[in-house]
CSV table of C-alpha atoms in Angstrom, one decimal:
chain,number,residue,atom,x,y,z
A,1357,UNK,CA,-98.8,-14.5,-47.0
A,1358,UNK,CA,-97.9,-15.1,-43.8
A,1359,UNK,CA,-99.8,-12.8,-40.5
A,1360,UNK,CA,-99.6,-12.6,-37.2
A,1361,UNK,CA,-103.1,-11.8,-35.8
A,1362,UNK,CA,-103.4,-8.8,-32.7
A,1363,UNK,CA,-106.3,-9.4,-30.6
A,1364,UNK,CA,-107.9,-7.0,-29.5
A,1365,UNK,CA,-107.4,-4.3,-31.7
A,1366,UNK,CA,-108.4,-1.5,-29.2
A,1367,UNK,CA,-108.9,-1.6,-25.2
A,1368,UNK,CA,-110.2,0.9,-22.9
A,1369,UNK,CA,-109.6,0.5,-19.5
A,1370,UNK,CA,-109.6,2.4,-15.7
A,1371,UNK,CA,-106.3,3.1,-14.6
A,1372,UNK,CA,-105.3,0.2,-12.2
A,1373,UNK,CA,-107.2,-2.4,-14.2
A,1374,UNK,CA,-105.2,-5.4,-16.0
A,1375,UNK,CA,-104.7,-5.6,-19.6
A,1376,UNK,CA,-104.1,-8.5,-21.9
A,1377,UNK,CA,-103.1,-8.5,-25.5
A,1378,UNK,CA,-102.8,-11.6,-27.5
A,1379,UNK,CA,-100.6,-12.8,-30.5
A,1380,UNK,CA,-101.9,-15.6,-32.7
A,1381,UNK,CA,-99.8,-17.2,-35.8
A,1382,UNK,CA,-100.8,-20.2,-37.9
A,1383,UNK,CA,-97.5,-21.5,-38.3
A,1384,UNK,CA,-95.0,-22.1,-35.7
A,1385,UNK,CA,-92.6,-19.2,-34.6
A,1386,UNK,CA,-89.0,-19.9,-34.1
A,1387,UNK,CA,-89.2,-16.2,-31.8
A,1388,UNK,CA,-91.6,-13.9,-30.9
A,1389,UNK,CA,-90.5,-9.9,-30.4
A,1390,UNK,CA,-92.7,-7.1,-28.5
A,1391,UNK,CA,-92.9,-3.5,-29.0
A,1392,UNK,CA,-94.8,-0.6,-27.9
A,1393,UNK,CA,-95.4,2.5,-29.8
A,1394,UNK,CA,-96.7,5.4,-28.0
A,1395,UNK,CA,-98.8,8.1,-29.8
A,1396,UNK,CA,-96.9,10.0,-32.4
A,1397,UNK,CA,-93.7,8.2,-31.7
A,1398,UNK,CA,-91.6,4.9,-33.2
A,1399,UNK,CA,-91.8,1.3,-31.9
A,1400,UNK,CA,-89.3,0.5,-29.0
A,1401,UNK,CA,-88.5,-3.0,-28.2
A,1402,UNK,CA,-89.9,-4.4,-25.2
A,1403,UNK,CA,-88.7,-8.2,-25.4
A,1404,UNK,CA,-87.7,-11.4,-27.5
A,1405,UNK,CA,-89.1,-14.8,-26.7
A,1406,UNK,CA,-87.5,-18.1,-27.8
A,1407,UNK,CA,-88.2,-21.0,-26.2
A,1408,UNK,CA,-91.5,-22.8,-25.8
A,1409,UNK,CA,-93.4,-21.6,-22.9
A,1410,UNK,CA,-90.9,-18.6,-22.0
A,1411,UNK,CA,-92.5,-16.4,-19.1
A,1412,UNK,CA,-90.6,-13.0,-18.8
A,1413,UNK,CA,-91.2,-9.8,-16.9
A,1414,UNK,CA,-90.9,-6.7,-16.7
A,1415,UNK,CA,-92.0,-4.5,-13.1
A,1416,UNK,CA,-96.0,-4.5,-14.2
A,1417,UNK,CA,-95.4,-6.5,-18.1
A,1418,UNK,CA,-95.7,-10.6,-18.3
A,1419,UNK,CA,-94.9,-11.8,-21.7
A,1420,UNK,CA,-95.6,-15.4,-22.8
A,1421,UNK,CA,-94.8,-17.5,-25.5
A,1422,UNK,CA,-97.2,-20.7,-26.0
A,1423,UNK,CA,-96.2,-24.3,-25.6
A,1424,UNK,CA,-96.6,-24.5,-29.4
A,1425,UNK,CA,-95.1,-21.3,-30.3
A,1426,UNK,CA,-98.0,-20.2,-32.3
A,1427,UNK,CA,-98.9,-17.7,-30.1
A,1428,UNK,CA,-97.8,-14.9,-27.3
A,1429,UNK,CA,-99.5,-13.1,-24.7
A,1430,UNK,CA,-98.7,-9.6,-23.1
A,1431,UNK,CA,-100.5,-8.6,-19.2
A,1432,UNK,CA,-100.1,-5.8,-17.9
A,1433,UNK,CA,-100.9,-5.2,-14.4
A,1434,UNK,CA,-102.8,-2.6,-12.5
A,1435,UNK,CA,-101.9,-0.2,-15.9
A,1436,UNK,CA,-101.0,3.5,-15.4
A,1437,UNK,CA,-101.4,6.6,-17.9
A,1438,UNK,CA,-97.9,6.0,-18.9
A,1439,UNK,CA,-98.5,2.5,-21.0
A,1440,UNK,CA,-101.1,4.4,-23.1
A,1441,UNK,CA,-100.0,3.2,-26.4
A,1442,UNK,CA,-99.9,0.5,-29.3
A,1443,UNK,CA,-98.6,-2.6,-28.6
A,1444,UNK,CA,-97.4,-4.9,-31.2
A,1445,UNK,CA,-95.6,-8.5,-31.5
A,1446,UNK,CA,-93.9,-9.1,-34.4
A,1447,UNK,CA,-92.7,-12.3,-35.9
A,1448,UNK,CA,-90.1,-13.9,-38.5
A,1449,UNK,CA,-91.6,-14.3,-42.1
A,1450,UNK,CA,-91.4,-17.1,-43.6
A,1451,UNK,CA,-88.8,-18.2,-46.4
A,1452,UNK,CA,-86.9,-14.9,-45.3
A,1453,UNK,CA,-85.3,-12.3,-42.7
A,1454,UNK,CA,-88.3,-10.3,-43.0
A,1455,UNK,CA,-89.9,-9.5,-39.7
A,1456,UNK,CA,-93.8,-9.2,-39.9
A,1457,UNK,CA,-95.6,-7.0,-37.5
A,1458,UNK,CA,-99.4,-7.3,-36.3
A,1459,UNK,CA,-101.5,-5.0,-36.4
A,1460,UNK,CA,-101.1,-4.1,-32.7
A,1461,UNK,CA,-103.5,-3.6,-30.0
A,1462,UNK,CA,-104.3,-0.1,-28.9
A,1463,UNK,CA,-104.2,0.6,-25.6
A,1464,UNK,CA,-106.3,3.6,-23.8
A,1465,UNK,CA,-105.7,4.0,-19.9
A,1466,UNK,CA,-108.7,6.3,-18.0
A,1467,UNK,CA,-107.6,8.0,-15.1
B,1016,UNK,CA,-75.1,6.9,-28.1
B,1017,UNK,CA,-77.2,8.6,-30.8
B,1018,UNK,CA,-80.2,7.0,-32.3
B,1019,UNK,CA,-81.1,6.6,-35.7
B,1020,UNK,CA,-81.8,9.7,-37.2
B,1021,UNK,CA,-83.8,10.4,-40.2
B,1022,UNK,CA,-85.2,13.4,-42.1
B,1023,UNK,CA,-87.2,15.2,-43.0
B,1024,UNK,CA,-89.6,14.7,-40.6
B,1025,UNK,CA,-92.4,15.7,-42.7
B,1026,UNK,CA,-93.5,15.7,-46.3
B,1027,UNK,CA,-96.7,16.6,-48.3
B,1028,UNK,CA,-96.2,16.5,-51.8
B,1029,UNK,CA,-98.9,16.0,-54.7
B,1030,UNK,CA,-99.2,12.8,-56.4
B,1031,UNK,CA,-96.9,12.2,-59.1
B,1032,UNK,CA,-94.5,14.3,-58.0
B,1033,UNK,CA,-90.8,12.6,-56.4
B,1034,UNK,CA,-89.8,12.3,-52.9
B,1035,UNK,CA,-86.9,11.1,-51.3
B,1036,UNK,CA,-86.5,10.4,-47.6
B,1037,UNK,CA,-82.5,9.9,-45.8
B,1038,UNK,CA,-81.8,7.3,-42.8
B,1039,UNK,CA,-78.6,7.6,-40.7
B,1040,UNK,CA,-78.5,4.3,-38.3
B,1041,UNK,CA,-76.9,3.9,-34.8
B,1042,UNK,CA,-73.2,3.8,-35.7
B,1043,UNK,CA,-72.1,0.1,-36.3
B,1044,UNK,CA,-75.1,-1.5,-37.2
B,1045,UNK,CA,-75.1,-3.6,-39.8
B,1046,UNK,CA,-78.4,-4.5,-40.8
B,1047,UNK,CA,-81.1,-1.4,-41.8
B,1048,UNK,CA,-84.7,-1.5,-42.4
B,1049,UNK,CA,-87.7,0.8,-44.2
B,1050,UNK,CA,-90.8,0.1,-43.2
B,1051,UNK,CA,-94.3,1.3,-44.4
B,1052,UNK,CA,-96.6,2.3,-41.5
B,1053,UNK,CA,-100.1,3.2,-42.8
B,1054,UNK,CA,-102.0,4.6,-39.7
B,1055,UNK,CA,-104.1,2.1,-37.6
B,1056,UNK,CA,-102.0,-0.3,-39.0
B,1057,UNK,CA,-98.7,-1.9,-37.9
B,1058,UNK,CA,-95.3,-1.5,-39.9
B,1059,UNK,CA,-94.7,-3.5,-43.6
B,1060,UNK,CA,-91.1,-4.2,-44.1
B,1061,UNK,CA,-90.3,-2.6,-47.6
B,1062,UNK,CA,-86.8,-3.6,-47.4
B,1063,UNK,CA,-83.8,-4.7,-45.2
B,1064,UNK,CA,-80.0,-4.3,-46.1
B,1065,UNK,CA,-77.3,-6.3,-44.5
B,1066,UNK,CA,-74.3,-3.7,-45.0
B,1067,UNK,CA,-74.6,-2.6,-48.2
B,1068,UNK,CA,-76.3,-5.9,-49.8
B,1069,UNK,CA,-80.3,-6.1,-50.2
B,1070,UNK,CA,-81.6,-9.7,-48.0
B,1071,UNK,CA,-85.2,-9.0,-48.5
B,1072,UNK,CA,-87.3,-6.6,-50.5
B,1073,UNK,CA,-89.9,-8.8,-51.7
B,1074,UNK,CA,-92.8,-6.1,-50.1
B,1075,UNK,CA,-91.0,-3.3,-52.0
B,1076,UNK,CA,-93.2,-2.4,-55.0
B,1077,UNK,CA,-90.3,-1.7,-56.6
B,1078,UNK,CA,-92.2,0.1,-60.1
B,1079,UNK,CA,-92.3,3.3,-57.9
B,1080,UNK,CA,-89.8,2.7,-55.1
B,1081,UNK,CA,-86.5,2.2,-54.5
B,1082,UNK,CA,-83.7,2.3,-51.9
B,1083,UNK,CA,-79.8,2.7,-51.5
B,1084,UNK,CA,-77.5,2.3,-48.8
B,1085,UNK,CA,-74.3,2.6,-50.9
B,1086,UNK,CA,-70.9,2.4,-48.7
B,1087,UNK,CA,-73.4,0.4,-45.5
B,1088,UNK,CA,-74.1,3.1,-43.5
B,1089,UNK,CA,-76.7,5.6,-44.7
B,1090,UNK,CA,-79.6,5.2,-46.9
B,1091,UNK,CA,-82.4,6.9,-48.8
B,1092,UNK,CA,-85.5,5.3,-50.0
B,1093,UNK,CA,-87.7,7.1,-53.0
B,1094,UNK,CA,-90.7,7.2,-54.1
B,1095,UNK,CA,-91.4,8.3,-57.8
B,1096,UNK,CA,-94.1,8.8,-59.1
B,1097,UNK,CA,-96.2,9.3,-55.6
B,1098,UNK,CA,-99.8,7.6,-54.9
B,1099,UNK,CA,-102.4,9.0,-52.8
B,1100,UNK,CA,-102.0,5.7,-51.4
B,1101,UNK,CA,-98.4,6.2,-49.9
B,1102,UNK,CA,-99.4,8.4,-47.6
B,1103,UNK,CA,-98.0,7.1,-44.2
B,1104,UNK,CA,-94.8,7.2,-41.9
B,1105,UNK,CA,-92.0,5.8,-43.2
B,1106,UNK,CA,-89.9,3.9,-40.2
B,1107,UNK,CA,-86.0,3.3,-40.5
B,1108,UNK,CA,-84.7,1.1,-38.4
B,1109,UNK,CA,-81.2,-0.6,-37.3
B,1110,UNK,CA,-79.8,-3.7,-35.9
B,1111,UNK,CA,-76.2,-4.5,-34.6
B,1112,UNK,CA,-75.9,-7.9,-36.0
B,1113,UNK,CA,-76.5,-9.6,-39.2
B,1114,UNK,CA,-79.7,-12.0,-39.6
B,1115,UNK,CA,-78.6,-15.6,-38.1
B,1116,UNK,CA,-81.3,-18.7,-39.2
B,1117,UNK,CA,-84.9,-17.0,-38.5
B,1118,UNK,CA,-83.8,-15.2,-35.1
B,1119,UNK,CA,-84.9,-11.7,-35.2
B,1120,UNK,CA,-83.0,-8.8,-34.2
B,1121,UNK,CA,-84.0,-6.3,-31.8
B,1122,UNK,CA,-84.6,-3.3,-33.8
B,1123,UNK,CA,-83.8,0.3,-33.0
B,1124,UNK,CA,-86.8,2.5,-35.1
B,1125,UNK,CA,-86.1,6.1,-36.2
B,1126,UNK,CA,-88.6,9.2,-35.4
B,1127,UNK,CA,-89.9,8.4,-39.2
B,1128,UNK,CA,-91.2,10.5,-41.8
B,1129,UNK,CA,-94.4,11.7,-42.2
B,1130,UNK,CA,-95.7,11.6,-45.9
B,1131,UNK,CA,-99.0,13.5,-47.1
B,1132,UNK,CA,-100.0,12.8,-50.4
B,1133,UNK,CA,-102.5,15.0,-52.3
């Protein structure tokens, strides 16, 4: 079926460092979505991308959304304690409503 | 506003036995979702409603579970007989709007349910 691939699955970094998490899809996504889980709690929605080569922030967050729109990126600069969490993107399925999740990227911020 | 509330927030039960988990969305929305969320893992849609109306529960394994959401607003999903392997959290979620083309909806997720199997 169809996946949307979370690279890297886990990241350590120092507080103040950047962070990068990367969505990959072998099919071509009509929208991206973003959302960040912290630990023990529910996804909340970050952001929706649409068009080919979107850039959005937010404050510190960059989100992309590839030329081809097979893939997404999240950065996050100079992190703080406060985006500890998982982040995930999540894309349509195909054939459907569905929405598929990946597998998220785990971030851990050192202080 | 309120969020979407669900309960209980915890459950262990031993394999084979029943369970049954409730969802109330944010008021007005139209579409609701279950979702299967394994730990380490990211959440598996088990089924989305549009009102009262099923559009997709094709990741529903549907010998053991099933879901309601009679009169569009609240809904329970079940689980009978239980599996070791259904231990997770199990995520509702609501949207305003109904599904348009392949455009997804921003989601609003519940505080879930934790289920232990033994």
């Amino acid at each position: 079926g169809q996946q949307v691939m979370q690279i890297p699955q886990y990241q350590h970094v120092q507080e103040g460092e950047d962070f990068t998490t990367y969505c990959n899809s072998s099919t071509t996504l009509s929208n991206i979505q973003w959302y960040k889980q912290r630990p023990g709690g529910h996804p909340v929605f970050l952001i929706q991308l649409v068009k080919s080569g979107e850039v959005k922030k937010q404050k510190r967050l960059t989100f992309q959304f590839g030329e081809a729109k097979k893939n997404s990126s999240l950065h996050i600069t100079a992190t703080q304690t406060t985006d500890v969490g998982t982040y995930f993107c999540a894309g349509p399925g195909t054939g459907g409503f569905k929405t598929i999740f990946g597998a998220g990227t785990r971030l851990f911020v050192k202080a | 506003e309120a969020g979407v509330a669900q309960s209980p927030r915890y459950k262990i039960i031993e394999k084979r036995q029943s369970v049954a988990f409730w969802c109330n969305p944010i008021s007005g929305h139209a579409t609701l979702y279950w979702y299967q969320q394994i730990l380490g893992q990211g959440p598996k849609l088990l089924i989305q409603f549009q009102n009262n109306g099923v559009v997709d529960d094709s990741q529903l394994p549907k010998d053991r579970f099933s879901a309601e959401r009679l009169k569009g607003v609240d809904s329970t999903l079940k689980i009978q007989p239980a599996k070791l392997e259904d231990s997770a959290v199990y995520l509702c979620a609501s949207s305003l709007g109904v599904p348009r083309g392949r455009l997804l909806l921003r989601q609003f997720f519940g505080p879930g349910t934790r289920l232990t199997v033994l």
